[in-house]
Tab-separated table of C-alpha atoms and ligand atoms in Angstrom:
chain	number	residue	atom	x	y	z
A	1	LYS	CA	218.144	122.889	105.726
A	2	ILE	CA	220.631	121.926	102.719
A	3	THR	CA	218.196	119.132	101.808
A	4	THR	CA	215.337	121.524	101.668
A	5	LEU	CA	217.369	123.967	99.394
A	6	VAL	CA	218.281	121.244	97.092
A	7	ALA	CA	214.682	120.047	97.041
A	8	THR	CA	213.360	123.539	96.314
A	9	ALA	CA	215.882	124.050	93.527
A	10	ALA	CA	215.035	120.720	91.942
A	11	LEU	CA	211.401	121.599	92.207
A	12	SER	CA	211.679	124.913	90.501
A	13	THR	CA	213.835	123.372	87.714
A	14	LEU	CA	211.054	120.891	87.195
A	15	LEU	CA	208.399	123.632	87.216
A	16	VAL	CA	210.328	125.779	84.702
A	17	THR	CA	210.954	122.821	82.363
A	18	GLY	CA	207.367	121.667	82.781
A	19	SER	CA	205.757	124.976	81.918
A	20	ALA	CA	208.064	125.429	78.870
A	21	LEU	CA	206.785	122.080	77.630
A	22	ALA	CA	203.182	122.649	78.261
A	23	GLY	CA	202.785	126.302	77.660
A	24	GLY	CA	205.512	127.781	75.388
A	25	PRO	CA	205.176	127.734	71.507
A	26	VAL	CA	206.807	124.898	69.463
A	27	VAL	CA	209.574	126.382	67.384
A	28	LEU	CA	209.652	125.251	64.025
A	29	LYS	CA	212.937	126.185	62.158
A	30	PHE	CA	212.646	126.165	58.371
A	31	SER	CA	216.106	126.094	56.663
A	32	HIS	CA	216.737	126.703	53.033
A	33	VAL	CA	219.630	127.656	50.701
A	34	VAL	CA	218.138	130.104	48.341
A	35	ALA	CA	217.571	133.841	48.467
A	36	GLU	CA	214.355	135.283	49.908
A	37	ASN	CA	213.113	136.701	46.630
A	38	THR	CA	212.716	133.216	45.026
A	39	PRO	CA	209.713	130.967	44.967
A	40	LYS	CA	210.992	128.857	47.888
A	41	GLY	CA	212.024	131.962	49.830
A	42	GLN	CA	208.559	133.454	49.351
A	43	MET	CA	206.772	130.283	50.211
A	44	ALA	CA	208.629	129.901	53.416
A	45	ASN	CA	207.971	133.463	54.521
A	46	LYS	CA	204.306	132.983	53.615
A	47	PHE	CA	204.125	129.934	55.750
A	48	LYS	CA	205.625	131.655	58.589
A	49	ASP	CA	203.035	134.483	58.305
A	50	LEU	CA	200.132	132.198	57.995
A	51	VAL	CA	201.286	130.312	61.189
A	52	ALA	CA	201.787	133.481	63.078
A	53	GLU	CA	198.244	134.476	62.252
A	54	ARG	CA	196.618	131.163	62.977
A	55	LEU	CA	198.614	129.459	65.509
A	56	ALA	CA	199.945	132.387	67.675
A	57	GLY	CA	201.187	131.147	71.041
A	58	LYS	CA	201.185	127.484	69.779
A	59	VAL	CA	203.754	127.372	66.907
A	60	THR	CA	206.415	129.934	65.874
A	61	VAL	CA	208.016	129.549	62.455
A	62	GLU	CA	211.570	130.745	62.151
A	63	VAL	CA	212.985	130.935	58.542
A	64	PHE	CA	216.719	130.745	57.798
A	65	PRO	CA	217.484	131.450	54.101
A	66	ASN	CA	220.780	131.596	52.197
A	67	SER	CA	222.341	128.552	53.883
A	68	GLN	CA	222.548	130.514	57.104
A	69	LEU	CA	221.662	127.642	59.251
A	70	PHE	CA	222.500	124.582	57.115
A	71	GLY	CA	223.826	124.021	53.566
A	72	ASP	CA	222.162	121.550	51.308
A	73	ASN	CA	224.434	118.687	52.280
A	74	LYS	CA	223.605	118.850	55.943
A	75	VAL	CA	219.946	119.872	56.323
A	76	LEU	CA	218.384	116.316	56.217
A	77	GLU	CA	220.838	114.913	58.649
A	78	ALA	CA	220.241	117.832	60.980
A	79	MET	CA	216.449	117.323	60.507
A	80	LEU	CA	216.793	113.703	61.671
A	81	LEU	CA	218.745	114.918	64.769
A	82	GLY	CA	216.097	117.457	65.649
A	83	ASP	CA	218.237	120.504	64.995
A	84	VAL	CA	215.823	121.792	62.193
A	85	GLN	CA	212.273	120.911	61.741
A	86	MET	CA	211.388	121.754	58.073
A	87	GLY	CA	213.136	122.289	54.730
A	88	ALA	CA	212.461	122.045	50.992
A	89	PRO	CA	215.623	120.597	49.383
A	90	ALA	CA	215.655	120.149	45.564
A	91	LEU	CA	214.475	116.822	44.560
A	92	SER	CA	217.989	116.186	43.308
A	93	LYS	CA	219.338	116.186	46.840
A	94	PHE	CA	217.642	113.085	48.361
A	95	SER	CA	219.638	110.363	46.791
A	96	ARG	CA	221.201	109.236	50.130
A	97	TYR	CA	217.738	108.526	51.349
A	98	THR	CA	215.857	107.227	48.205
A	99	LYS	CA	216.709	106.561	44.599
A	100	LYS	CA	213.153	106.884	43.414
A	101	LEU	CA	213.244	110.749	43.319
A	102	GLN	CA	216.053	110.559	40.839
A	103	ILE	CA	213.295	110.525	38.252
A	104	PHE	CA	212.969	114.307	38.368
A	105	ASP	CA	216.515	114.682	37.231
A	106	LEU	CA	216.115	112.630	34.094
A	107	PRO	CA	216.986	115.024	31.198
A	108	PHE	CA	214.152	115.956	28.811
A	109	LEU	CA	211.583	113.881	30.526
A	110	PHE	CA	209.183	116.658	31.381
A	111	LYS	CA	208.228	118.966	28.435
A	112	ASP	CA	207.331	121.847	30.829
A	113	MET	CA	206.186	122.677	34.245
A	114	SER	CA	202.473	121.753	33.459
A	115	VAL	CA	203.771	118.259	32.924
A	116	VAL	CA	205.640	118.200	36.156
A	117	GLU	CA	202.571	119.379	38.001
A	118	LYS	CA	200.376	116.685	36.314
A	119	PHE	CA	202.801	113.995	37.151
A	120	GLN	CA	203.199	115.079	40.818
A	121	LYS	CA	199.483	114.982	41.201
A	122	SER	CA	199.067	111.540	39.676
A	123	PRO	CA	198.973	108.466	41.848
A	124	LYS	CA	202.602	107.606	41.005
A	125	GLY	CA	203.658	111.162	41.770
A	126	LEU	CA	201.857	111.036	45.101
A	127	GLU	CA	203.529	107.726	45.761
A	128	LEU	CA	206.882	109.305	45.709
A	129	LEU	CA	205.916	111.688	48.433
A	130	ASP	CA	206.182	108.651	50.731
A	131	SER	CA	209.459	107.419	49.476
A	132	LEU	CA	211.316	108.826	52.522
A	133	LYS	CA	209.204	107.370	55.142
A	134	LYS	CA	211.513	104.436	56.052
A	135	LYS	CA	214.255	106.927	56.607
A	136	GLY	CA	212.272	108.887	59.156
A	137	LEU	CA	211.233	111.748	56.911
A	138	VAL	CA	207.764	112.915	55.988
A	139	GLY	CA	207.101	114.392	52.437
A	140	LEU	CA	204.543	117.179	53.013
A	141	GLY	CA	204.223	118.439	49.309
A	142	TYR	CA	206.085	119.322	46.201
A	143	LEU	CA	207.025	122.905	45.436
A	144	HIS	CA	207.892	124.298	42.062
A	145	ASN	CA	210.878	126.289	40.969
A	146	GLY	CA	211.058	125.720	37.246
A	147	MET	CA	213.037	124.449	34.290
A	148	LYS	CA	216.702	124.406	34.251
A	149	GLN	CA	218.864	126.336	31.814
A	150	LEU	CA	222.674	125.823	31.048
A	151	SER	CA	225.044	128.760	31.873
A	152	SER	CA	228.567	128.810	30.965
A	153	SER	CA	231.713	130.715	30.136
A	154	LYS	CA	231.471	129.624	26.490
A	155	PRO	CA	228.496	129.605	24.118
A	156	LEU	CA	226.791	126.197	24.187
A	157	ARG	CA	224.786	125.398	21.054
A	158	VAL	CA	225.353	121.715	20.490
A	159	PRO	CA	226.588	118.996	22.822
A	160	ALA	CA	230.087	119.090	21.452
A	161	ASP	CA	230.503	122.696	22.841
A	162	ALA	CA	230.264	121.317	26.312
A	163	LYS	CA	233.107	118.761	25.832
A	164	GLY	CA	235.858	119.119	28.451
A	165	LEU	CA	234.082	121.870	30.389
A	166	LYS	CA	233.487	121.570	34.216
A	167	PHE	CA	229.893	121.946	35.400
A	168	ARG	CA	228.732	122.318	39.077
A	169	ILE	CA	225.787	119.983	39.731
A	170	MET	CA	223.639	119.210	42.751
A	171	SER	CA	224.456	115.810	44.546
A	172	SER	CA	222.722	113.704	41.955
A	173	ASP	CA	224.206	110.697	40.077
A	174	VAL	CA	221.702	111.270	37.281
A	175	LEU	CA	222.913	114.855	36.819
A	176	ALA	CA	226.456	113.467	36.815
A	177	ALA	CA	225.629	111.097	34.025
A	178	GLN	CA	223.768	113.799	32.067
A	179	PHE	CA	226.944	115.849	31.829
A	180	LYS	CA	229.118	112.866	31.245
A	181	ALA	CA	226.942	112.157	28.282
A	182	VAL	CA	228.175	115.170	26.558
A	183	ASN	CA	231.726	114.558	27.551
A	184	ALA	CA	231.748	117.260	30.177
A	185	THR	CA	233.043	116.929	33.812
A	186	PRO	CA	230.406	117.190	36.623
A	187	LEU	CA	231.305	118.455	39.972
A	188	LYS	CA	228.934	117.961	43.050
A	189	LYS	CA	229.087	121.221	45.004
A	190	PRO	CA	226.700	122.971	47.467
A	191	PHE	CA	224.659	125.706	46.207
A	192	SER	CA	226.373	128.252	48.557
A	193	GLU	CA	229.659	127.827	46.651
A	194	VAL	CA	228.494	128.049	43.133
A	195	PHE	CA	228.893	131.869	42.676
A	196	THR	CA	232.491	131.875	43.889
A	197	LEU	CA	233.380	128.817	41.803
A	198	LEU	CA	232.048	130.496	38.758
A	199	GLN	CA	233.664	133.901	39.484
A	200	THR	CA	237.060	132.415	40.175
A	201	LYS	CA	236.659	130.197	37.024
A	202	ALA	CA	237.210	127.020	39.073
A	203	ILE	CA	234.274	125.838	37.048
A	204	ASP	CA	233.047	126.711	33.635
A	205	GLY	CA	229.373	126.431	34.049
A	206	GLN	CA	226.214	125.145	35.967
A	207	GLU	CA	222.555	124.421	35.384
A	208	ASN	CA	219.769	126.311	37.064
A	209	THR	CA	216.497	127.971	36.922
A	210	TRP	CA	216.092	131.673	35.813
A	211	SER	CA	215.250	132.728	39.469
A	212	ASN	CA	218.339	131.050	40.846
A	213	ILE	CA	220.566	132.454	38.208
A	214	TYR	CA	219.204	135.884	38.873
A	215	SER	CA	218.915	135.981	42.537
A	216	LYS	CA	222.349	134.638	43.197
A	217	LYS	CA	223.871	136.806	40.317
A	218	PHE	CA	225.230	133.785	38.397
A	219	PHE	CA	224.497	135.870	35.278
A	220	GLU	CA	227.054	138.470	36.254
A	221	VAL	CA	229.834	135.828	36.048
A	222	GLN	CA	228.484	133.750	33.177
A	223	PRO	CA	228.451	135.386	29.718
A	224	TYR	CA	226.234	132.738	28.079
A	225	ILE	CA	222.994	131.089	29.085
A	226	THR	CA	221.376	128.488	26.791
A	227	GLU	CA	217.718	128.325	27.112
A	228	SER	CA	217.723	124.576	27.075
A	229	ASN	CA	214.787	123.795	29.454
A	230	HIS	CA	216.475	120.364	29.664
A	231	GLY	CA	215.431	119.489	33.189
A	232	VAL	CA	213.367	120.429	36.096
A	233	LEU	CA	214.245	121.915	39.449
A	234	ASP	CA	211.459	121.235	42.030
A	235	TYR	CA	211.383	120.772	45.681
A	236	MET	CA	209.900	118.511	48.355
A	237	VAL	CA	208.937	120.165	51.621
A	238	VAL	CA	210.036	117.727	54.320
A	239	THR	CA	209.911	117.299	58.054
A	240	SER	CA	210.970	114.528	60.429
A	241	LYS	CA	208.520	111.822	61.456
A	242	GLU	CA	209.482	112.344	64.989
A	243	PHE	CA	208.735	116.043	65.002
A	244	TRP	CA	205.552	115.723	62.973
A	245	MET	CA	204.168	112.958	65.275
A	246	SER	CA	205.016	114.883	68.464
A	247	LEU	CA	202.432	117.595	67.470
A	248	ASP	CA	198.857	117.758	68.675
A	249	LYS	CA	196.623	116.543	65.978
A	250	ASP	CA	194.814	119.883	65.581
A	251	VAL	CA	198.049	121.727	65.330
A	252	GLN	CA	199.304	119.207	62.714
A	253	VAL	CA	196.115	119.851	60.668
A	254	GLU	CA	196.407	123.548	60.857
A	255	LEU	CA	200.150	123.463	59.813
A	256	LYS	CA	199.573	121.211	56.881
A	257	LYS	CA	196.695	123.635	55.753
A	258	ALA	CA	198.945	126.607	56.049
A	259	LEU	CA	201.633	124.854	54.185
A	260	ASP	CA	199.347	123.888	51.424
A	261	GLU	CA	198.370	127.322	50.990
A	262	ALA	CA	201.819	128.667	51.038
A	263	ILE	CA	202.927	126.128	48.493
A	264	ALA	CA	200.095	127.276	46.149
A	265	TYR	CA	201.362	130.789	46.642
A	266	GLY	CA	205.006	129.714	45.965
A	267	ASN	CA	203.981	127.864	42.828
A	268	GLN	CA	202.336	131.005	41.466
A	269	ILE	CA	205.359	133.023	42.149
A	270	ALA	CA	207.536	130.424	40.502
A	271	ALA	CA	205.735	130.698	37.203
A	272	GLN	CA	205.884	134.521	37.215
A	273	LYS	CA	209.552	134.670	38.497
A	274	ALA	CA	210.790	132.407	35.764
A	275	LEU	CA	209.393	135.083	33.274
A	276	ASP	CA	210.425	138.179	35.186
A	277	ASP	CA	213.954	136.978	36.051
A	278	ARG	CA	214.699	135.887	32.526
A	279	GLN	CA	213.691	139.219	31.377
A	280	LYS	CA	215.894	141.068	34.055
A	281	ILE	CA	218.903	138.993	32.894
A	282	ILE	CA	218.222	139.971	29.256
A	283	ASP	CA	217.902	143.532	30.311
A	284	SER	CA	221.136	143.515	32.241
A	285	LYS	CA	223.065	142.705	29.052
A	286	ARG	CA	225.617	140.809	31.255
A	287	SER	CA	224.719	137.558	29.769
A	288	GLU	CA	223.692	136.482	26.217
A	289	ILE	CA	220.902	134.155	25.961
A	290	ILE	CA	221.208	131.424	23.336
A	291	GLN	CA	218.171	129.982	21.789
A	292	LEU	CA	218.554	126.552	20.193
A	293	SER	CA	217.103	125.526	16.827
A	294	ASP	CA	214.985	122.390	16.756
A	295	ALA	CA	217.939	120.472	15.181
A	296	GLN	CA	220.383	121.661	17.859
A	297	ARG	CA	217.945	120.917	20.679
A	298	ASN	CA	217.561	117.426	19.178
A	299	GLN	CA	221.284	116.875	19.400
A	300	TRP	CA	221.099	117.526	23.107
A	301	VAL	CA	218.160	115.159	23.573
A	302	GLU	CA	219.973	112.434	21.695
A	303	ALA	CA	223.152	112.675	23.543
A	304	MET	CA	221.492	112.778	26.985
A	305	LYS	CA	218.528	110.546	26.672
A	306	PRO	CA	220.539	107.259	27.195
A	307	VAL	CA	220.742	108.354	30.876
A	308	TRP	CA	217.115	107.227	31.327
A	309	GLU	CA	218.080	103.652	30.638
A	310	GLU	CA	221.021	103.840	32.883
A	311	PHE	CA	218.837	104.669	35.843
A	312	GLU	CA	215.678	102.591	34.955
A	313	LYS	CA	216.502	99.866	37.478
A	314	GLN	CA	216.843	102.313	40.433
A	315	ILE	CA	213.838	104.434	39.529
A	316	GLY	CA	211.476	101.788	38.043
A	317	LYS	CA	210.435	101.459	34.460
A	318	ASP	CA	206.709	101.903	35.568
A	319	MET	CA	207.616	105.249	37.146
A	320	ILE	CA	209.477	106.554	34.073
A	321	ASP	CA	206.647	105.449	31.786
A	322	ALA	CA	204.003	107.285	33.973
A	323	ALA	CA	206.010	110.404	33.898
A	324	TYR	CA	206.524	110.137	30.160
A	325	GLN	CA	202.804	109.700	29.679
A	326	ALA	CA	202.068	112.921	31.502
A	327	ASN	CA	203.490	114.688	28.493
A	328	MET	CA	200.593	113.420	26.217
B	401	LMR	C1	220.761	124.161	43.645
B	401	LMR	O1	221.545	123.657	44.500
B	401	LMR	O2	221.123	124.568	42.580
B	401	LMR	C2	219.360	124.279	44.041
B	401	LMR	O3	218.890	123.201	44.525
B	401	LMR	C3	219.151	125.473	44.926
B	401	LMR	C4	217.701	125.531	45.308
B	401	LMR	O4	217.274	125.135	46.497
B	401	LMR	O5	216.881	126.022	44.557
């Protein structure tokens, strides 16, 4: 009798597990660090909605914003372990997995977002989407945020103004070199800690896009923002090879289609948000926006440009040349 009971219990466990595998929807957790009212936040929510519409019963997307699930230092590790299926870290946060993407951090390499877009769509740019393959990650597409500005407790007009100041940076050696080039001290810190570090004056400044400065209220604790447009903050939407390959082919195709549409939507928002959030910061009067004259801007370019050569070996000269050419 006992044997029968055990056998029945074992059988029902098997059935439950079996049916969950065959019938239940695949849960796709999308983790990110920014607020929902940002290009990335909006893109992730759009992706979730499109999947709910088109793949009901097959895939459910759950979005976790504001570093709720994983901060930016953990998300890729968690993805490889299968604890999260999708994310879109800034291109500056992949250096443990590839050195190639460092190209996007080179100061003053891209004149504006149209150049970034052009380069990303070129053969070299597309080649970079595959740069994580060997590490078990699949690059599904680029997503824009925008050009970075310098915010600080002191007005920054020329590089000498940054001397001795502490700046929070993303985990990128190129960004570290960029601030060292103006004799400032870079500190690699997760995005979730930036507001408090600024508020408590543990650091003097940081670099970010208008939408991040606005949505995370950095402008409330930074009296000056220099409109430097010195670098780009963009993302790569990534998943793990293991998860991606486990999907049925038709599901994979539909997911990619939904993602491409969500990215196009996010990119549109990115362009508009940069303008709107910049204006909201001006209107708040909490922060003074500093415009650089051509001569002042040239000083920043001159001071920071040697960083290109410093990283030429790791990134590849052909890559840098291709990106530079996109400005023409
Ligand atoms: C940052 O850490 O400053 C950004 O990468 C945050 C983000 O994802 O936009």
